Amino acid sequence: MPFLSDENQSSLRLDLLSWPEVEEYLENCKGVILPIGSTEQHGPTGAIGTDALTAQSVALEVSKRSRVVVAPTQPYGMAEHHLAFPGTMSLKPSTLLNLMHDLLVSLAMHGFERIFIINGHGGNIATIKSAFAQAYRSVSKMNLPLANTFRCKLANWFMVPEVYAEAKSLYGEKEGQHATPSEIALTLYLEPTLLKKQFALPKPAPAGPIYDYQDFRRRYPDGRMGSDPYLAKPNDGKIFLDKAASALTQDLTDFIQEQ
Ligand code: NI
């Protein structure tokens, strides 16, 4: 068991393994982590890649702690409502559904029975759940040996109760709904160069409904929804990463052992 007995606790990245190593891994563990983010505006001071950077960092940390292999991050998500802001690159729900379905079925074909999606973007949730339903149907129809034990689980790192409670205690109502100080704090911890983009912002538009992208920009002219990302500090990000990784490592372990 070269992986599980590795004393050097770094994350276990699928993209750095060879296929015989993946085959050997599967003899010991049927779990895999798949991070997904989004490439979309995060207010006037937030990085376009916020949701992918954050999901990836949590996934790598969970892999490090659990020794479960982590697949490359899917950086694009369903961000239709952010398309009035430059830099946003969105997949239509139907595209994301097909993409996620194909990735899930690919993993199932090799014997990965437990697929743990670590997600960084609220807009992906509905489509990821739809992809699970579609993948279950495909795996059953394909009569794969794992058809009865194949399961997928969605973990939204920003909705982990310990993370949410910490964000509320640090930022209160100023956590808001989009370009939140919690996610921005994690990016500042991961990429210190982003610190120089930060400056005090006027009061944001309050959070409200989401319709099409033009309406979104009218309602939320600077891209934020009720948040004050200027409150974000790199050390807060370190705390969020630790809280998210602790809780999700436990969830993943339970999920893999689930009968
Ligand atoms: Ni985000």
mmCIF file of C-alpha atoms and ligand atoms in Angstrom:
data_model
loop_
_atom_site.group_PDB
_atom_site.id
_atom_site.type_symbol
_atom_site.label_atom_id
_atom_site.label_comp_id
_atom_site.label_asym_id
_atom_site.label_seq_id
_atom_site.Cartn_x
_atom_site.Cartn_y
_atom_site.Cartn_z
ATOM 1 C CA MET A 1 0.000 0.000 0.000
ATOM 2 C CA PRO A 2 2.397 2.705 -1.155
ATOM 3 C CA PHE A 3 -0.154 5.465 -0.872
ATOM 4 C CA LEU A 4 -1.894 4.840 2.386
ATOM 5 C CA SER A 5 1.344 4.155 4.254
ATOM 6 C CA ASP A 6 3.068 7.245 2.886
ATOM 7 C CA GLU A 7 4.449 9.143 5.855
ATOM 8 C CA ASN A 8 4.946 12.278 3.802
ATOM 9 C CA GLN A 9 1.444 13.656 4.134
ATOM 10 C CA SER A 10 0.964 15.490 0.885
ATOM 11 C CA SER A 11 -2.220 15.346 -1.138
ATOM 12 C CA LEU A 12 -2.664 12.436 -3.516
ATOM 13 C CA ARG A 13 -3.235 13.898 -6.982
ATOM 14 C CA LEU A 14 -4.750 11.809 -9.754
ATOM 15 C CA ASP A 15 -3.030 13.936 -12.393
ATOM 16 C CA LEU A 16 0.380 12.901 -11.064
ATOM 17 C CA LEU A 17 -0.349 9.155 -10.926
ATOM 18 C CA SER A 18 0.244 6.624 -13.691
ATOM 19 C CA TRP A 19 -2.533 4.210 -14.640
ATOM 20 C CA PRO A 20 -0.894 1.229 -12.884
ATOM 21 C CA GLU A 21 -0.742 3.376 -9.757
ATOM 22 C CA VAL A 22 -4.461 4.175 -10.080
ATOM 23 C CA GLU A 23 -5.168 0.460 -10.506
ATOM 24 C CA GLU A 24 -3.178 -0.296 -7.375
ATOM 25 C CA TYR A 25 -4.888 2.521 -5.467
ATOM 26 C CA LEU A 26 -8.294 1.027 -6.338
ATOM 27 C CA GLU A 27 -7.328 -2.247 -4.672
ATOM 28 C CA ASN A 28 -7.239 -0.361 -1.381
ATOM 29 C CA CYS A 29 -9.677 2.515 -1.756
ATOM 30 C CA LYS A 30 -12.709 3.135 -3.971
ATOM 31 C CA GLY A 31 -13.064 6.802 -3.130
ATOM 32 C CA VAL A 32 -12.163 9.872 -5.183
ATOM 33 C CA ILE A 33 -12.528 13.605 -4.626
ATOM 34 C CA LEU A 34 -13.567 15.809 -7.545
ATOM 35 C CA PRO A 35 -13.343 19.587 -6.934
ATOM 36 C CA ILE A 36 -15.488 21.963 -8.968
ATOM 37 C CA GLY A 37 -15.551 25.749 -8.996
ATOM 38 C CA SER A 38 -16.624 28.507 -11.324
ATOM 39 C CA THR A 39 -14.872 31.163 -13.373
ATOM 40 C CA GLU A 40 -16.889 34.279 -12.628
ATOM 41 C CA GLN A 41 -16.759 37.824 -11.308
ATOM 42 C CA HIS A 42 -16.443 38.242 -7.551
ATOM 43 C CA GLY A 43 -17.029 41.956 -7.101
ATOM 44 C CA PRO A 44 -14.562 44.775 -7.843
ATOM 45 C CA THR A 45 -11.796 43.340 -5.634
ATOM 46 C CA GLY A 46 -12.264 39.558 -5.866
ATOM 47 C CA ALA A 47 -10.469 37.153 -8.211
ATOM 48 C CA ILE A 48 -12.383 35.656 -11.151
ATOM 49 C CA GLY A 49 -11.138 32.214 -10.106
ATOM 50 C CA THR A 50 -12.308 32.480 -6.486
ATOM 51 C CA ASP A 51 -14.682 29.503 -6.543
ATOM 52 C CA ALA A 52 -12.199 27.181 -8.260
ATOM 53 C CA LEU A 53 -9.242 28.270 -6.110
ATOM 54 C CA THR A 54 -11.191 27.751 -2.901
ATOM 55 C CA ALA A 55 -12.736 24.383 -3.855
ATOM 56 C CA GLN A 56 -9.354 23.127 -5.033
ATOM 57 C CA SER A 57 -7.565 24.161 -1.841
ATOM 58 C CA VAL A 58 -10.162 22.455 0.347
ATOM 59 C CA ALA A 59 -10.018 19.329 -1.829
ATOM 60 C CA LEU A 60 -6.210 19.149 -1.683
ATOM 61 C CA GLU A 61 -6.296 19.563 2.092
ATOM 62 C CA VAL A 62 -8.953 16.841 2.465
ATOM 63 C CA SER A 63 -6.846 14.537 0.282
ATOM 64 C CA LYS A 64 -3.799 15.269 2.418
ATOM 65 C CA ARG A 65 -5.664 14.354 5.592
ATOM 66 C CA SER A 66 -7.589 11.367 4.226
ATOM 67 C CA ARG A 67 -5.151 10.001 1.599
ATOM 68 C CA VAL A 68 -8.089 9.790 -0.812
ATOM 69 C CA VAL A 69 -7.085 10.638 -4.374
ATOM 70 C CA VAL A 70 -8.127 14.033 -5.744
ATOM 71 C CA ALA A 71 -8.984 14.508 -9.436
ATOM 72 C CA PRO A 72 -8.085 17.705 -11.328
ATOM 73 C CA THR A 73 -10.357 20.658 -10.552
ATOM 74 C CA GLN A 74 -13.210 21.460 -12.923
ATOM 75 C CA PRO A 75 -12.738 25.260 -13.121
ATOM 76 C CA TYR A 76 -15.927 26.162 -15.041
ATOM 77 C CA GLY A 77 -19.426 26.079 -13.638
ATOM 78 C CA MET A 78 -22.919 27.395 -14.153
ATOM 79 C CA ALA A 79 -22.421 31.175 -13.934
ATOM 80 C CA GLU A 80 -25.009 32.425 -16.434
ATOM 81 C CA HIS A 81 -26.140 35.260 -14.176
ATOM 82 C CA HIS A 82 -22.603 36.699 -13.967
ATOM 83 C CA LEU A 83 -22.126 37.038 -17.720
ATOM 84 C CA ALA A 84 -22.616 40.814 -17.768
ATOM 85 C CA PHE A 85 -19.229 41.113 -16.005
ATOM 86 C CA PRO A 86 -16.011 40.719 -18.010
ATOM 87 C CA GLY A 87 -13.975 37.609 -17.340
ATOM 88 C CA THR A 88 -16.922 35.380 -16.475
ATOM 89 C CA MET A 89 -16.923 32.091 -18.424
ATOM 90 C CA SER A 90 -20.074 30.042 -17.922
ATOM 91 C CA LEU A 91 -21.380 26.622 -18.867
ATOM 92 C CA LYS A 92 -25.094 26.364 -19.574
ATOM 93 C CA PRO A 93 -26.826 24.023 -17.095
ATOM 94 C CA SER A 94 -27.257 21.417 -19.848
ATOM 95 C CA THR A 95 -23.534 21.559 -20.698
ATOM 96 C CA LEU A 96 -22.489 21.248 -17.075
ATOM 97 C CA LEU A 97 -24.955 18.391 -16.589
ATOM 98 C CA ASN A 98 -23.449 16.456 -19.513
ATOM 99 C CA LEU A 99 -19.899 17.255 -18.455
ATOM 100 C CA MET A 100 -20.411 16.122 -14.865
ATOM 101 C CA HIS A 101 -22.308 13.029 -15.989
ATOM 102 C CA ASP A 102 -19.453 12.004 -18.293
ATOM 103 C CA LEU A 103 -16.821 12.525 -15.593
ATOM 104 C CA LEU A 104 -18.814 10.550 -13.019
ATOM 105 C CA VAL A 105 -19.410 7.657 -15.413
ATOM 106 C CA SER A 106 -15.722 7.619 -16.426
ATOM 107 C CA LEU A 107 -14.726 7.199 -12.797
ATOM 108 C CA ALA A 108 -17.405 4.540 -12.248
ATOM 109 C CA MET A 109 -16.062 2.514 -15.183
ATOM 110 C CA HIS A 110 -12.751 2.101 -13.348
ATOM 111 C CA GLY A 111 -14.359 1.036 -10.086
ATOM 112 C CA PHE A 112 -14.534 4.290 -8.145
ATOM 113 C CA GLU A 113 -17.617 3.602 -6.024
ATOM 114 C CA ARG A 114 -17.666 6.782 -3.971
ATOM 115 C CA ILE A 115 -17.305 10.134 -5.695
ATOM 116 C CA PHE A 116 -17.072 13.115 -3.358
ATOM 117 C CA ILE A 117 -17.619 16.443 -5.103
ATOM 118 C CA ILE A 118 -16.147 19.447 -3.285
ATOM 119 C CA ASN A 119 -17.963 22.446 -4.706
ATOM 120 C CA GLY A 120 -17.138 26.149 -4.412
ATOM 121 C CA HIS A 121 -20.150 27.706 -6.167
ATOM 122 C CA GLY A 122 -23.826 27.803 -5.171
ATOM 123 C CA GLY A 123 -24.910 28.083 -8.815
ATOM 124 C CA ASN A 124 -23.597 24.559 -9.485
ATOM 125 C CA ILE A 125 -25.678 22.781 -6.853
ATOM 126 C CA ALA A 126 -28.877 22.033 -8.764
ATOM 127 C CA THR A 127 -27.029 20.842 -11.852
ATOM 128 C CA ILE A 128 -24.576 18.644 -9.944
ATOM 129 C CA LYS A 129 -27.500 16.913 -8.213
ATOM 130 C CA SER A 130 -29.142 16.367 -11.600
ATOM 131 C CA ALA A 131 -25.888 14.892 -12.911
ATOM 132 C CA PHE A 132 -25.875 12.403 -10.024
ATOM 133 C CA ALA A 133 -29.363 11.190 -10.980
ATOM 134 C CA GLN A 134 -28.351 10.853 -14.610
ATOM 135 C CA ALA A 135 -25.112 9.032 -13.719
ATOM 136 C CA TYR A 136 -26.969 6.545 -11.494
ATOM 137 C CA ARG A 137 -29.212 5.671 -14.424
ATOM 138 C CA SER A 138 -26.263 5.263 -16.796
ATOM 139 C CA VAL A 139 -24.254 3.129 -14.384
ATOM 140 C CA SER A 140 -27.271 0.849 -13.845
ATOM 141 C CA LYS A 141 -27.933 0.529 -17.561
ATOM 142 C CA MET A 142 -24.277 -0.260 -18.237
ATOM 143 C CA ASN A 143 -24.451 -3.135 -15.744
ATOM 144 C CA LEU A 144 -21.154 -2.157 -14.229
ATOM 145 C CA PRO A 145 -20.019 -4.440 -11.381
ATOM 146 C CA LEU A 146 -20.380 -1.563 -8.903
ATOM 147 C CA ALA A 147 -23.925 -0.664 -9.981
ATOM 148 C CA ASN A 148 -25.345 -1.403 -6.527
ATOM 149 C CA THR A 149 -22.658 0.397 -4.557
ATOM 150 C CA PHE A 150 -21.936 3.427 -6.751
ATOM 151 C CA ARG A 151 -22.678 6.674 -4.952
ATOM 152 C CA CYS A 152 -21.946 10.372 -5.378
ATOM 153 C CA LYS A 153 -22.018 13.011 -2.674
ATOM 154 C CA LEU A 154 -22.014 16.788 -2.922
ATOM 155 C CA ALA A 155 -20.048 18.797 -0.349
ATOM 156 C CA ASN A 156 -20.311 22.593 -0.581
ATOM 157 C CA TRP A 157 -17.364 23.783 1.495
ATOM 158 C CA PHE A 158 -18.888 27.220 2.180
ATOM 159 C CA MET A 159 -22.013 25.579 3.649
ATOM 160 C CA VAL A 160 -20.131 23.423 6.168
ATOM 161 C CA PRO A 161 -21.812 24.384 9.484
ATOM 162 C CA GLU A 162 -18.488 25.209 11.204
ATOM 163 C CA VAL A 163 -17.471 27.456 8.292
ATOM 164 C CA TYR A 164 -20.837 29.180 8.149
ATOM 165 C CA ALA A 165 -20.824 29.811 11.914
ATOM 166 C CA GLU A 166 -17.295 31.234 11.774
ATOM 167 C CA ALA A 167 -18.220 33.526 8.866
ATOM 168 C CA LYS A 168 -21.283 34.796 10.745
ATOM 169 C CA SER A 169 -19.257 35.440 13.890
ATOM 170 C CA LEU A 170 -16.487 37.286 12.012
ATOM 171 C CA TYR A 171 -18.592 39.275 9.534
ATOM 172 C CA GLY A 172 -22.260 39.115 10.648
ATOM 173 C CA GLU A 173 -24.664 40.324 7.972
ATOM 174 C CA LYS A 174 -21.728 41.606 5.912
ATOM 175 C CA GLU A 175 -20.951 38.029 4.874
ATOM 176 C CA GLY A 176 -23.696 38.574 2.261
ATOM 177 C CA GLN A 177 -24.443 36.162 -0.598
ATOM 178 C CA HIS A 178 -21.842 36.724 -3.285
ATOM 179 C CA ALA A 179 -18.180 37.808 -3.206
ATOM 180 C CA THR A 180 -18.390 36.987 0.480
ATOM 181 C CA PRO A 181 -15.556 37.900 2.853
ATOM 182 C CA SER A 182 -15.179 34.205 3.761
ATOM 183 C CA GLU A 183 -14.386 33.060 0.231
ATOM 184 C CA ILE A 184 -12.263 36.152 -0.464
ATOM 185 C CA ALA A 185 -10.330 35.529 2.773
ATOM 186 C CA LEU A 186 -9.463 32.030 1.614
ATOM 187 C CA THR A 187 -8.158 33.349 -1.713
ATOM 188 C CA LEU A 188 -6.036 35.950 0.134
ATOM 189 C CA TYR A 189 -4.528 33.162 2.211
ATOM 190 C CA LEU A 190 -3.836 31.055 -0.893
ATOM 191 C CA GLU A 191 -2.616 33.871 -3.157
ATOM 192 C CA PRO A 192 -1.075 36.752 -1.184
ATOM 193 C CA THR A 193 -0.679 38.788 -4.411
ATOM 194 C CA LEU A 194 -4.461 39.330 -4.287
ATOM 195 C CA LEU A 195 -4.066 41.472 -1.158
ATOM 196 C CA LYS A 196 -3.053 44.487 -3.196
ATOM 197 C CA LYS A 197 -6.371 44.436 -5.065
ATOM 198 C CA GLN A 198 -8.315 45.026 -1.844
ATOM 199 C CA PHE A 199 -9.793 48.413 -1.020
ATOM 200 C CA ALA A 200 -12.768 49.737 0.956
ATOM 201 C CA LEU A 201 -16.003 49.537 -1.013
ATOM 202 C CA PRO A 202 -19.281 51.453 -0.695
ATOM 203 C CA LYS A 203 -22.298 49.747 0.817
ATOM 204 C CA PRO A 204 -23.295 46.900 -1.514
ATOM 205 C CA ALA A 205 -26.682 46.281 -3.045
ATOM 206 C CA PRO A 206 -28.656 44.000 -0.709
ATOM 207 C CA ALA A 207 -29.020 40.332 -1.616
ATOM 208 C CA GLY A 208 -32.159 39.569 -3.617
ATOM 209 C CA PRO A 209 -33.440 37.478 -6.505
ATOM 210 C CA ILE A 210 -31.404 36.199 -9.451
ATOM 211 C CA TYR A 211 -32.814 36.300 -12.974
ATOM 212 C CA ASP A 212 -30.889 36.868 -16.199
ATOM 213 C CA TYR A 213 -27.400 38.352 -16.431
ATOM 214 C CA GLN A 214 -28.461 41.845 -17.482
ATOM 215 C CA ASP A 215 -30.965 42.055 -14.664
ATOM 216 C CA PHE A 216 -28.255 40.809 -12.285
ATOM 217 C CA ARG A 217 -25.935 43.686 -13.202
ATOM 218 C CA ARG A 218 -28.775 46.217 -12.824
ATOM 219 C CA ARG A 219 -29.629 44.928 -9.354
ATOM 220 C CA TYR A 220 -26.034 44.369 -8.214
ATOM 221 C CA PRO A 221 -24.020 46.971 -10.147
ATOM 222 C CA ASP A 222 -20.596 46.112 -8.720
ATOM 223 C CA GLY A 223 -21.229 42.365 -8.630
ATOM 224 C CA ARG A 224 -21.545 41.944 -4.885
ATOM 225 C CA MET A 225 -24.737 40.754 -3.199
ATOM 226 C CA GLY A 226 -24.843 42.249 0.287
ATOM 227 C CA SER A 227 -21.212 41.463 1.134
ATOM 228 C CA ASP A 228 -18.235 43.451 2.371
ATOM 229 C CA PRO A 229 -15.157 41.565 1.149
ATOM 230 C CA TYR A 230 -12.876 44.280 2.581
ATOM 231 C CA LEU A 231 -13.380 42.580 5.966
ATOM 232 C CA ALA A 232 -11.519 39.513 4.680
ATOM 233 C CA LYS A 233 -8.107 38.772 6.192
ATOM 234 C CA PRO A 234 -5.688 36.059 5.048
ATOM 235 C CA ASN A 235 -5.619 34.492 8.489
ATOM 236 C CA ASP A 236 -9.414 34.139 8.401
ATOM 237 C CA GLY A 237 -8.900 32.137 5.223
ATOM 238 C CA LYS A 238 -6.531 29.796 6.994
ATOM 239 C CA ILE A 239 -9.191 29.185 9.655
ATOM 240 C CA PHE A 240 -11.889 28.536 7.027
ATOM 241 C CA LEU A 241 -9.628 26.088 5.216
ATOM 242 C CA ASP A 242 -8.934 24.156 8.387
ATOM 243 C CA LYS A 243 -12.592 24.065 9.476
ATOM 244 C CA ALA A 244 -13.816 23.023 6.026
ATOM 245 C CA ALA A 245 -11.126 20.356 5.634
ATOM 246 C CA SER A 246 -11.729 18.908 9.118
ATOM 247 C CA ALA A 247 -15.461 18.561 8.647
ATOM 248 C CA LEU A 248 -15.243 17.276 5.076
ATOM 249 C CA THR A 249 -12.491 14.761 5.862
ATOM 250 C CA GLN A 250 -14.872 13.229 8.396
ATOM 251 C CA ASP A 251 -17.801 13.340 5.952
ATOM 252 C CA LEU A 252 -15.684 11.703 3.250
ATOM 253 C CA THR A 253 -14.452 8.960 5.571
ATOM 254 C CA ASP A 254 -18.040 8.169 6.619
ATOM 255 C CA PHE A 255 -19.182 8.259 2.987
ATOM 256 C CA ILE A 256 -16.510 5.795 1.835
ATOM 257 C CA GLN A 257 -17.303 3.404 4.695
ATOM 258 C CA GLU A 258 -21.078 3.673 4.239
ATOM 259 C CA GLN A 259 -22.676 0.309 3.413
HETATM 260 NI NI NI B 1 -17.916 32.484 -5.114
#
